[in-house]
CSV table of C-alpha atoms in Angstrom, one decimal:
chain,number,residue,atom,x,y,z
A,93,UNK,CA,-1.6,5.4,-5.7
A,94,UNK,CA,-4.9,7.5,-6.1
A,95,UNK,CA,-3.3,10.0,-8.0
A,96,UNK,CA,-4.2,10.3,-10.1
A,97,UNK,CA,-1.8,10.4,-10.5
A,98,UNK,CA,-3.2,11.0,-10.7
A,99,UNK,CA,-3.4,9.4,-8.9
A,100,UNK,CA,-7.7,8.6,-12.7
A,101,UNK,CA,-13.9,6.8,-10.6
A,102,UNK,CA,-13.6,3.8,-11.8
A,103,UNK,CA,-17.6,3.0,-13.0
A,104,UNK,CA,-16.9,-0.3,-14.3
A,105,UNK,CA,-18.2,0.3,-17.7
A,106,UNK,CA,-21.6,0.1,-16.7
A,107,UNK,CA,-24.3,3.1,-15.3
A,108,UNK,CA,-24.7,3.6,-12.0
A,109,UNK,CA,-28.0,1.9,-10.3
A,110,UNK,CA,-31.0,3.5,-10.7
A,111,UNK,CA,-31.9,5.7,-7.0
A,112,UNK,CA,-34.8,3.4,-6.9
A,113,UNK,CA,-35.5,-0.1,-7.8
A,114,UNK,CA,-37.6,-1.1,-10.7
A,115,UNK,CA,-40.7,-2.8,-10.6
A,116,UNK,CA,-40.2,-6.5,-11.3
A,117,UNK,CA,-41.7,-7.5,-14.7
A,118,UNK,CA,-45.2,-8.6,-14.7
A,119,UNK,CA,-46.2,-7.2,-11.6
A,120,UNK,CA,-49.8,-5.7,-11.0
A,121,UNK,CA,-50.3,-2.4,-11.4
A,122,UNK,CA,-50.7,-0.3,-7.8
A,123,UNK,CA,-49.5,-3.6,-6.0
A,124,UNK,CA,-47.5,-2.7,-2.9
A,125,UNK,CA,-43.4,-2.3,-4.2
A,126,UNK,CA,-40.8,-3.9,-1.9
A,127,UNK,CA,-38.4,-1.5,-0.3
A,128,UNK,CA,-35.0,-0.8,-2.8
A,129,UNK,CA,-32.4,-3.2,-1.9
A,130,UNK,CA,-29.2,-2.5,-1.9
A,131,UNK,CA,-27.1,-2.5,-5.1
A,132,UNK,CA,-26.2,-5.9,-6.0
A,133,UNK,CA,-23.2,-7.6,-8.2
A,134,UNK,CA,-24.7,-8.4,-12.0
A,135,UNK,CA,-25.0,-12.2,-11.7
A,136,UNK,CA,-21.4,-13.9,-12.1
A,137,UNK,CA,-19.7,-11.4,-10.9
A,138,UNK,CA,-16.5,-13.2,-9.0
A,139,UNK,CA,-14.7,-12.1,-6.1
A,140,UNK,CA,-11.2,-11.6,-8.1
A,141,UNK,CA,-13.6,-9.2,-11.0
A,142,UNK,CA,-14.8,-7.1,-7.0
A,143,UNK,CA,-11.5,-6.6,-6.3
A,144,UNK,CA,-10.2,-5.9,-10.2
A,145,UNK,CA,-13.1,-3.3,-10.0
A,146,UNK,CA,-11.6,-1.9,-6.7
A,147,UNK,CA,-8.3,-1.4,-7.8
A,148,UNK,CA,-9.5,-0.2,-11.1
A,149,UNK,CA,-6.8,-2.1,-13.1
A,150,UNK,CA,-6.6,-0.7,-16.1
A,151,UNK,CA,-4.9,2.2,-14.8
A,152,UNK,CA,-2.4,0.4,-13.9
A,153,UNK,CA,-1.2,1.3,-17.7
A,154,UNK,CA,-0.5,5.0,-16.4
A,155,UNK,CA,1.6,4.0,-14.4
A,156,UNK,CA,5.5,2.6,-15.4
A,157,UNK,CA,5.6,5.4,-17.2
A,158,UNK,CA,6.0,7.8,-14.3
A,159,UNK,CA,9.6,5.7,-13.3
A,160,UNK,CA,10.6,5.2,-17.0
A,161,UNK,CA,9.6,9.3,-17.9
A,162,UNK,CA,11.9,9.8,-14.5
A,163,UNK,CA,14.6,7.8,-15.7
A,164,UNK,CA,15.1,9.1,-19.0
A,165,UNK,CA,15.0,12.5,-17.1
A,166,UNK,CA,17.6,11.4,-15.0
A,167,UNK,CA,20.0,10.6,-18.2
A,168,UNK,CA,20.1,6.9,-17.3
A,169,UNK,CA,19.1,3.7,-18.8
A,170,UNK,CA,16.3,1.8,-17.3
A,171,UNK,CA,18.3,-1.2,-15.3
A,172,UNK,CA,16.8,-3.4,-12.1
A,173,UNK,CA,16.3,-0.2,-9.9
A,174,UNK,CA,13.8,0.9,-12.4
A,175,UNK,CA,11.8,-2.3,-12.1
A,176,UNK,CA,11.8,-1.9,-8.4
A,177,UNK,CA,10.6,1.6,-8.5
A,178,UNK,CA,8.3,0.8,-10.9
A,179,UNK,CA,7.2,-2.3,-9.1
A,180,UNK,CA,6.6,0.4,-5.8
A,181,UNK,CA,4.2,2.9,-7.9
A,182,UNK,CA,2.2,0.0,-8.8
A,183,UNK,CA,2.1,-1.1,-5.1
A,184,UNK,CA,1.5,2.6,-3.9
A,185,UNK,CA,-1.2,3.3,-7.0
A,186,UNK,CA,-3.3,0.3,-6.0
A,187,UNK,CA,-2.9,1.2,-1.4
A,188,UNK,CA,-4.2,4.6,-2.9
A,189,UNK,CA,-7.6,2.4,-4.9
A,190,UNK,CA,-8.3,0.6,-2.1
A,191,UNK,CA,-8.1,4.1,0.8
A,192,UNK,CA,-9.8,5.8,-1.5
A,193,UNK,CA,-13.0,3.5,-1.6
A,194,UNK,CA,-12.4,3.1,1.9
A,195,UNK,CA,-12.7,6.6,2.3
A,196,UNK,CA,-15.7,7.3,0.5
A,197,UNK,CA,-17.5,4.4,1.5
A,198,UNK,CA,-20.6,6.3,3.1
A,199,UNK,CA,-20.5,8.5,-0.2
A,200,UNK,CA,-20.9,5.9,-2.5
A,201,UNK,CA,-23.3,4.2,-0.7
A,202,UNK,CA,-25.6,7.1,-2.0
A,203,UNK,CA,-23.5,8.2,-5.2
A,204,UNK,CA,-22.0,4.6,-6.6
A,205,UNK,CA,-23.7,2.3,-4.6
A,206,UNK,CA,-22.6,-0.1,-7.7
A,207,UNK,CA,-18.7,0.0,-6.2
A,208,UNK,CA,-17.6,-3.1,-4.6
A,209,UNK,CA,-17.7,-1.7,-0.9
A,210,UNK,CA,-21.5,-0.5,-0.8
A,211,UNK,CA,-22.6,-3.3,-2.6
A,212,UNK,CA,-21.2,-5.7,-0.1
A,213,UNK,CA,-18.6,-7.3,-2.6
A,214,UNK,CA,-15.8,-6.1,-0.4
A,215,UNK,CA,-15.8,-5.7,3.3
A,216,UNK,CA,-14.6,-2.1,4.1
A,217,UNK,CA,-12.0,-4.0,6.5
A,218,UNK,CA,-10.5,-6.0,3.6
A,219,UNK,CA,-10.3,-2.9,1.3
A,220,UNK,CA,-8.1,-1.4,4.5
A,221,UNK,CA,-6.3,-3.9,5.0
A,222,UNK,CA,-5.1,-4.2,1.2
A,223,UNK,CA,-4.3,-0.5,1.5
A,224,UNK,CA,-2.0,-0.9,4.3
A,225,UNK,CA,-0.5,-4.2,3.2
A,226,UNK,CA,0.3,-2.4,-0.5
A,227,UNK,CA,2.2,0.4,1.3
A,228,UNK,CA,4.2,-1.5,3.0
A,229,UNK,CA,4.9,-3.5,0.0
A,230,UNK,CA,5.6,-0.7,-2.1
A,231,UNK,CA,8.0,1.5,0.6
A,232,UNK,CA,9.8,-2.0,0.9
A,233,UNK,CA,10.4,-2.0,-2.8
A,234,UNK,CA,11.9,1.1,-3.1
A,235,UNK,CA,13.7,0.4,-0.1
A,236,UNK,CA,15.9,-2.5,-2.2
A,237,UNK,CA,15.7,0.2,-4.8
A,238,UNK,CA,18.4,2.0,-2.4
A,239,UNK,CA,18.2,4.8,-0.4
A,240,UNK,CA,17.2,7.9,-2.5
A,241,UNK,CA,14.3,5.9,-3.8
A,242,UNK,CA,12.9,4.8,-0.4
A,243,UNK,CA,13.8,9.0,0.4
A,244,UNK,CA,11.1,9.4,-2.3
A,245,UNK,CA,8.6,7.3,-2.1
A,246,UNK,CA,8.2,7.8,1.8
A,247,UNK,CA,6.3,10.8,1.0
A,248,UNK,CA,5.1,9.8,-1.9
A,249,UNK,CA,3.2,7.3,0.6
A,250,UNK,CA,2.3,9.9,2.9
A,251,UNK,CA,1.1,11.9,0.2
A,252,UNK,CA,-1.4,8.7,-1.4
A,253,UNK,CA,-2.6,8.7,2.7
A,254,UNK,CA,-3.4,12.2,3.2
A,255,UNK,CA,-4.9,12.6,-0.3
A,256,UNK,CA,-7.3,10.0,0.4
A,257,UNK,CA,-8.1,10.3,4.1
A,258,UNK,CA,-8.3,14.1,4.3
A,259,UNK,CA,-7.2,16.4,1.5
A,260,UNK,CA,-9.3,15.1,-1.6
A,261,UNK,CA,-12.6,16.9,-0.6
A,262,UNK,CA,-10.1,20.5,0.6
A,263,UNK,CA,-8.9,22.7,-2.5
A,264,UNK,CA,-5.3,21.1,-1.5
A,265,UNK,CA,-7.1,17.9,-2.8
A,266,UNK,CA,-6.1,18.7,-6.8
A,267,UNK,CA,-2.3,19.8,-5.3
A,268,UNK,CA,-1.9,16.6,-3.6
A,269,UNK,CA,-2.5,14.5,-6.6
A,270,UNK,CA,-0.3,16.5,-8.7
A,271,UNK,CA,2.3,16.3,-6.5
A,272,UNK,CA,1.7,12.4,-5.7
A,273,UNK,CA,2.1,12.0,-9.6
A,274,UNK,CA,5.2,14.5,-9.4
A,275,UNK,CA,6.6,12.2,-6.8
A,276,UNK,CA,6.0,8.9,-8.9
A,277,UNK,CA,8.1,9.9,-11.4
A,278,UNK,CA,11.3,11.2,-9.3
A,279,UNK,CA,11.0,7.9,-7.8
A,280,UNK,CA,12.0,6.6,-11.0
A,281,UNK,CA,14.7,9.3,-11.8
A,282,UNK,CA,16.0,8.6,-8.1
A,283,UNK,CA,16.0,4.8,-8.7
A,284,UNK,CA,17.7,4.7,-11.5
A,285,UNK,CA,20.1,7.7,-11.6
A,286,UNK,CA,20.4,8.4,-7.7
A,287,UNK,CA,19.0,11.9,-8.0
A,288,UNK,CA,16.3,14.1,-8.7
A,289,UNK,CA,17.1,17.6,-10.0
A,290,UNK,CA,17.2,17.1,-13.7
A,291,UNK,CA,14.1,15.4,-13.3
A,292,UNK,CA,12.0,18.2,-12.1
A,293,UNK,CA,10.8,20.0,-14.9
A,294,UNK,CA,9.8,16.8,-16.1
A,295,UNK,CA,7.9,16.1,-13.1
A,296,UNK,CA,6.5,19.5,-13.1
A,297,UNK,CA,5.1,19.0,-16.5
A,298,UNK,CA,3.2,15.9,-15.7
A,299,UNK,CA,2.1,17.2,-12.1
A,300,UNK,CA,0.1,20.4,-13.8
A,301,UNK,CA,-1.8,17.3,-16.0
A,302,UNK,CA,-2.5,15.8,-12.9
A,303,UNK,CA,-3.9,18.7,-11.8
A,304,UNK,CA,-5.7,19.7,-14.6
A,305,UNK,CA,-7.8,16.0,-14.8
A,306,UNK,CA,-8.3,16.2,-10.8
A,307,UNK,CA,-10.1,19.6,-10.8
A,308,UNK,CA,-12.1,18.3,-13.6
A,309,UNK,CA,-13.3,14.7,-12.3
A,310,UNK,CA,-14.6,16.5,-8.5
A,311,UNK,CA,-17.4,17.0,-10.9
A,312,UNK,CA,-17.8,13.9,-12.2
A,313,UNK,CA,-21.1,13.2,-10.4
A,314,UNK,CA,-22.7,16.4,-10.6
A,315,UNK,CA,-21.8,18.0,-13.6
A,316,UNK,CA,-22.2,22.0,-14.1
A,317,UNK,CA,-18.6,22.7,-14.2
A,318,UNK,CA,-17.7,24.8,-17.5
A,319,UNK,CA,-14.4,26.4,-15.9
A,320,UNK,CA,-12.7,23.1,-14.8
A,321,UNK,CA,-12.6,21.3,-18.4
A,322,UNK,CA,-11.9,24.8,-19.9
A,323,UNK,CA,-9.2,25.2,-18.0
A,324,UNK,CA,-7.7,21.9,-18.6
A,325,UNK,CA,-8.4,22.0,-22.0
A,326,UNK,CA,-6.2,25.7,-21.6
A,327,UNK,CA,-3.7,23.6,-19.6
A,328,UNK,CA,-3.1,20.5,-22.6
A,329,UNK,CA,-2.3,23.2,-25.0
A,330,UNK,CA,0.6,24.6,-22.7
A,331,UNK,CA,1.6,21.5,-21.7
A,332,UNK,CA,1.5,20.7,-25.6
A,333,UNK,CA,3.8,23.8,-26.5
A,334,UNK,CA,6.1,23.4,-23.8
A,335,UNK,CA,7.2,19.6,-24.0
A,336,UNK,CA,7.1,19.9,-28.5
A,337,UNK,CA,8.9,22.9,-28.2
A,338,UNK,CA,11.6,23.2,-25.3
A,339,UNK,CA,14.0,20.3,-24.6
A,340,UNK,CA,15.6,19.8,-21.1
A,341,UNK,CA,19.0,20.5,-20.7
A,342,UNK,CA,20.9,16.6,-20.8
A,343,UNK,CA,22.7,15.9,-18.2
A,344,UNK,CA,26.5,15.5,-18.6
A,345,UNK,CA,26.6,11.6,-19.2
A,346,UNK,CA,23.9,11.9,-21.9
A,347,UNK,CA,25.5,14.9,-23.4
A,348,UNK,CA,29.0,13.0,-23.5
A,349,UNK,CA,27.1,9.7,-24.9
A,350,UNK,CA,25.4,12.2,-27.3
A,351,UNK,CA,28.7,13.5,-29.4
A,352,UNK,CA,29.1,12.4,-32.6
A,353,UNK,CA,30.8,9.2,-33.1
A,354,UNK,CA,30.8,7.8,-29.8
A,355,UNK,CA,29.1,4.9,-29.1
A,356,UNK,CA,25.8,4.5,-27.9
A,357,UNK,CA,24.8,8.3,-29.1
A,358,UNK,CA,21.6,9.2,-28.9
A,359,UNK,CA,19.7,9.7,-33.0
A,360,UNK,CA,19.7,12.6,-34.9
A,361,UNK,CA,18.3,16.0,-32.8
A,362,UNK,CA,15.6,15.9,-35.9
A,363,UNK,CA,14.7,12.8,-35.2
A,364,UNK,CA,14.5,13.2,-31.4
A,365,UNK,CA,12.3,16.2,-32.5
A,366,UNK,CA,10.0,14.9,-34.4
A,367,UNK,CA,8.9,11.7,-32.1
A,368,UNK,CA,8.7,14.3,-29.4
A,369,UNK,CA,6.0,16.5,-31.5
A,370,UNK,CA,4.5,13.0,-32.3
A,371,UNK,CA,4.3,11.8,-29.1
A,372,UNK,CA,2.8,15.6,-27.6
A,373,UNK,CA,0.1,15.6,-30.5
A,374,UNK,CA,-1.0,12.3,-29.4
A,375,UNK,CA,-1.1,13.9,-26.1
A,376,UNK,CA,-3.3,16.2,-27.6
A,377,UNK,CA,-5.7,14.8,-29.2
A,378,UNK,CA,-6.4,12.0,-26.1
A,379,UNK,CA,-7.7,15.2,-24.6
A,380,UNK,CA,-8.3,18.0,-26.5
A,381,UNK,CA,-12.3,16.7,-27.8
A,382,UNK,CA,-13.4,15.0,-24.2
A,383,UNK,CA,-12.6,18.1,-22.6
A,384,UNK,CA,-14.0,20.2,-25.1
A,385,UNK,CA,-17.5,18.4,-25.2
A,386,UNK,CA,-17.5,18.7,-21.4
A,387,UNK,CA,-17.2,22.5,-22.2
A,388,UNK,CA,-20.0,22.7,-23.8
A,389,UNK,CA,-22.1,20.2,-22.3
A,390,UNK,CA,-20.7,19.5,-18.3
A,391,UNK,CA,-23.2,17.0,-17.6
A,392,UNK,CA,-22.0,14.1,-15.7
A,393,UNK,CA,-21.4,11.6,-18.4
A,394,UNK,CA,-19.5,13.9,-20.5
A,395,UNK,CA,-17.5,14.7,-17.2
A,396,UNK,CA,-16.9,11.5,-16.7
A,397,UNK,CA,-15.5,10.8,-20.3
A,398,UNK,CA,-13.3,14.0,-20.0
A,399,UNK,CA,-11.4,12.2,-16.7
A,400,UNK,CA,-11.8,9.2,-18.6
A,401,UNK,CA,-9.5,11.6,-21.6
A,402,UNK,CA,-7.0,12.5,-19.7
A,403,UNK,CA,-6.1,9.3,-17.5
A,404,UNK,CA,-5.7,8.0,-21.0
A,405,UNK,CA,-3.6,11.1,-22.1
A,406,UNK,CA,-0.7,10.4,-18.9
A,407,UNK,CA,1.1,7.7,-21.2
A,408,UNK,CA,1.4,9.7,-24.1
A,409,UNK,CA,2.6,12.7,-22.3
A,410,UNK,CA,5.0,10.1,-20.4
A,411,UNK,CA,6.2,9.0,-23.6
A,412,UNK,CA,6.6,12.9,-25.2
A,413,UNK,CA,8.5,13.5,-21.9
A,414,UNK,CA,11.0,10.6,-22.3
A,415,UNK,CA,11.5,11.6,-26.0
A,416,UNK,CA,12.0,15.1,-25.2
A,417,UNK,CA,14.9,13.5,-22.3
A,418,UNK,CA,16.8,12.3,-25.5
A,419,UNK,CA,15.3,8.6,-24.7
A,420,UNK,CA,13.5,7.5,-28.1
A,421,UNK,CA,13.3,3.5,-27.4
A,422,UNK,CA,11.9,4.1,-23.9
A,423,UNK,CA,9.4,6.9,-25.1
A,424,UNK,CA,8.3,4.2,-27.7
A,425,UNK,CA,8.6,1.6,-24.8
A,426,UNK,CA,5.5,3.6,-22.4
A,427,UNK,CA,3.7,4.9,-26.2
A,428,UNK,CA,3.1,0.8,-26.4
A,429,UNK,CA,1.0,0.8,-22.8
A,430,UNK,CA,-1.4,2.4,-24.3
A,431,UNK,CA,-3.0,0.3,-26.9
A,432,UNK,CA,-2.4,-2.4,-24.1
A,433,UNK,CA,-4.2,-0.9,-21.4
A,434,UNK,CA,-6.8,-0.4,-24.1
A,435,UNK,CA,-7.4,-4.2,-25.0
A,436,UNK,CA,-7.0,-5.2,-21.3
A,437,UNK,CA,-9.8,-2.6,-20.7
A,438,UNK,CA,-12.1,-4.4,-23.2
A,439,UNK,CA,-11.0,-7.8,-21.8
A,440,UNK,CA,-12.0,-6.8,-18.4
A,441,UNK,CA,-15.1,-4.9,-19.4
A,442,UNK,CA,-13.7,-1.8,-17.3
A,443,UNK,CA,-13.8,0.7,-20.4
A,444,UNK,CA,-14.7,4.4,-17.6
A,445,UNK,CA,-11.7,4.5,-15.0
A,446,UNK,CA,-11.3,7.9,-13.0
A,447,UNK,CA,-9.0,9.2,-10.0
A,448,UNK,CA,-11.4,10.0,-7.1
């Protein structure tokens, strides 16, 4: 999805080209330069590393814990139907990648003309096609998922569409992707536990991040924007507060499992108490210093590393939000994406990832 979440743009971890081309090496002084071409792949660049750039994969990490955050919500233990709804996000994350380059093509051709579509990796058609091909995917997921998922992610899916195709350049644009990443992680409550309500104030939680990291990164290319990072820097420290310090109400099965001597009760409250705090200053402190420096210097690379901040942040505030849900092993479960989606990151040479 392009939610991000959020749906987090992906820059591939390298600068954007230069407006003009350089003069090659050795040549004369005042001799006639050839006309810029256009932006071209760095040599040995494969089709599959076009496309890896295109979906921007190591986002991918932000998302299972939308489903698993949504389960835990829910009060129920992550089963099949989780993997299913999990397996639609990613399919709905990635239809939102591919529209959203689609989209933009003409804009990047002047802004990122690096990005697999202007620079000819990727025929705009293909991109399309993927992005319709991954919807369908993902609503059929959730469809075997049972009914209250596929009554989720339906607009979930209409929501990835009319982000990318008409909202994201409107002031509903920030809106849309918090309530896309909203969405994502009822899916997962709805999945699993065949409802939504207990799940909301979770998904309300993570939605306002969303929101927060959108209205920063329409920056990203320009810079000059002091209120947007301020504002999400404002927004991590309720969010902070608010998921350390006030637990959602169990649902009754939980609750039951949770008296004392049954089996299968959850750990101590101080226990559950202290991963949660643990889990929401990690939150934090993902954020808290990218969006600072972008504060008090909103040029476009320090922008772009503020986005870059909170993508990252989603999976520990994913993992504070399945701890607070009485849920320690799966809060430790989406904790453990992170350090992965760090080393695949390296791996893949794809360290600046973004959600526009």
């Amino acid at each position: 999805m392009s939610r991000t979440v959020a749906t987090a743009r992906d820059t591939a971890g390298a600068s954007p080209a230069p407006a003009g081309a350089p003069r090659a090496p050795g040549a004369a002084s005042g001799a006639t330069a050839r006309p810029p071409a256009p932006a071209e792949a760095p040599a040995g660049t494969s089709r599959a590393g076009a496309w890896a750039e295109l979906l921007r994969l190591p986002a991918l990490f932000t998302v299972p814990g939308d489903a698993l955050a949504g389960a835990a919500a829910a009060g129920a233990r992550p089963g099949p139907r989780t993997l299913l709804a999990i397996g639609s996000s990613l399919c709905l994350y990635e239809a939102g990648m591919a529209l959203n380059d689609w989209a933009d093509r003409v804009e990047d051709a002047a802004e990122r003309p690096h990005r697999p579509l202007p620079s000819g990796r990727i025929r705009p058609a293909a991109a399309l096609t993927a992005a319709g091909a991954l919807t369908g995917a993902g609503l059929a997921l959730a469809a075997c998922a049972g009914r209250p998922a596929l009554a989720v992610a339906t607009p979930l899916a209409a929501t990835v569409w009319a982000y990318d195709l008409a909202l994201k350049h409107t002031p509903a644009g920030p809106a849309a992707m918090a309530a896309a990443r909203g969405l994502d992680l009822l899916l997962g409550a709805a999945a699993t536990g065949g409802g939504t309500r207990a799940a909301l104030p979770s998904a309300a939680l993570l939605g306002s991040h969303t929101l927060a990291v959108t209205a920063v990164s329409r920056r990203e290319t320009t810079g000059g924007s002091v209120l947007a990072p301020l504002a999400a820097l404002a927004t991590t420290g309720v969010l902070t507060g608010l998921v350390a310090r006030r637990r959602t109400r169990l649902p009754a099965g939980r609750r039951a499992a949770a008296a004392p001597g049954l089996p299968g009760s959850t750990p101590a409250p101080a226990a559950t108490t202290a991963l949660t705090a643990a889990l929401a200053a990690a939150y934090t402190a993902t954020t808290a210093r990218p969006y600072l420096h972008a504060v008090l210097n909103p040029s476009p690379p320090l922008t772009q590393r503020a986005v870059g901040g909170g993508i990252r942040a989603t999976i520990p505030l994913q993992a504070a939000l399945a701890a607070r849900s009485g849920a320690q092993i799966t809060s430790l479960l989406v904790a453990a994406l992170a350090p992965a989606g760090r080393r695949f990151a390296r791996r893949a040479a794809m360290r600046k990832v973004s959600i526009t």
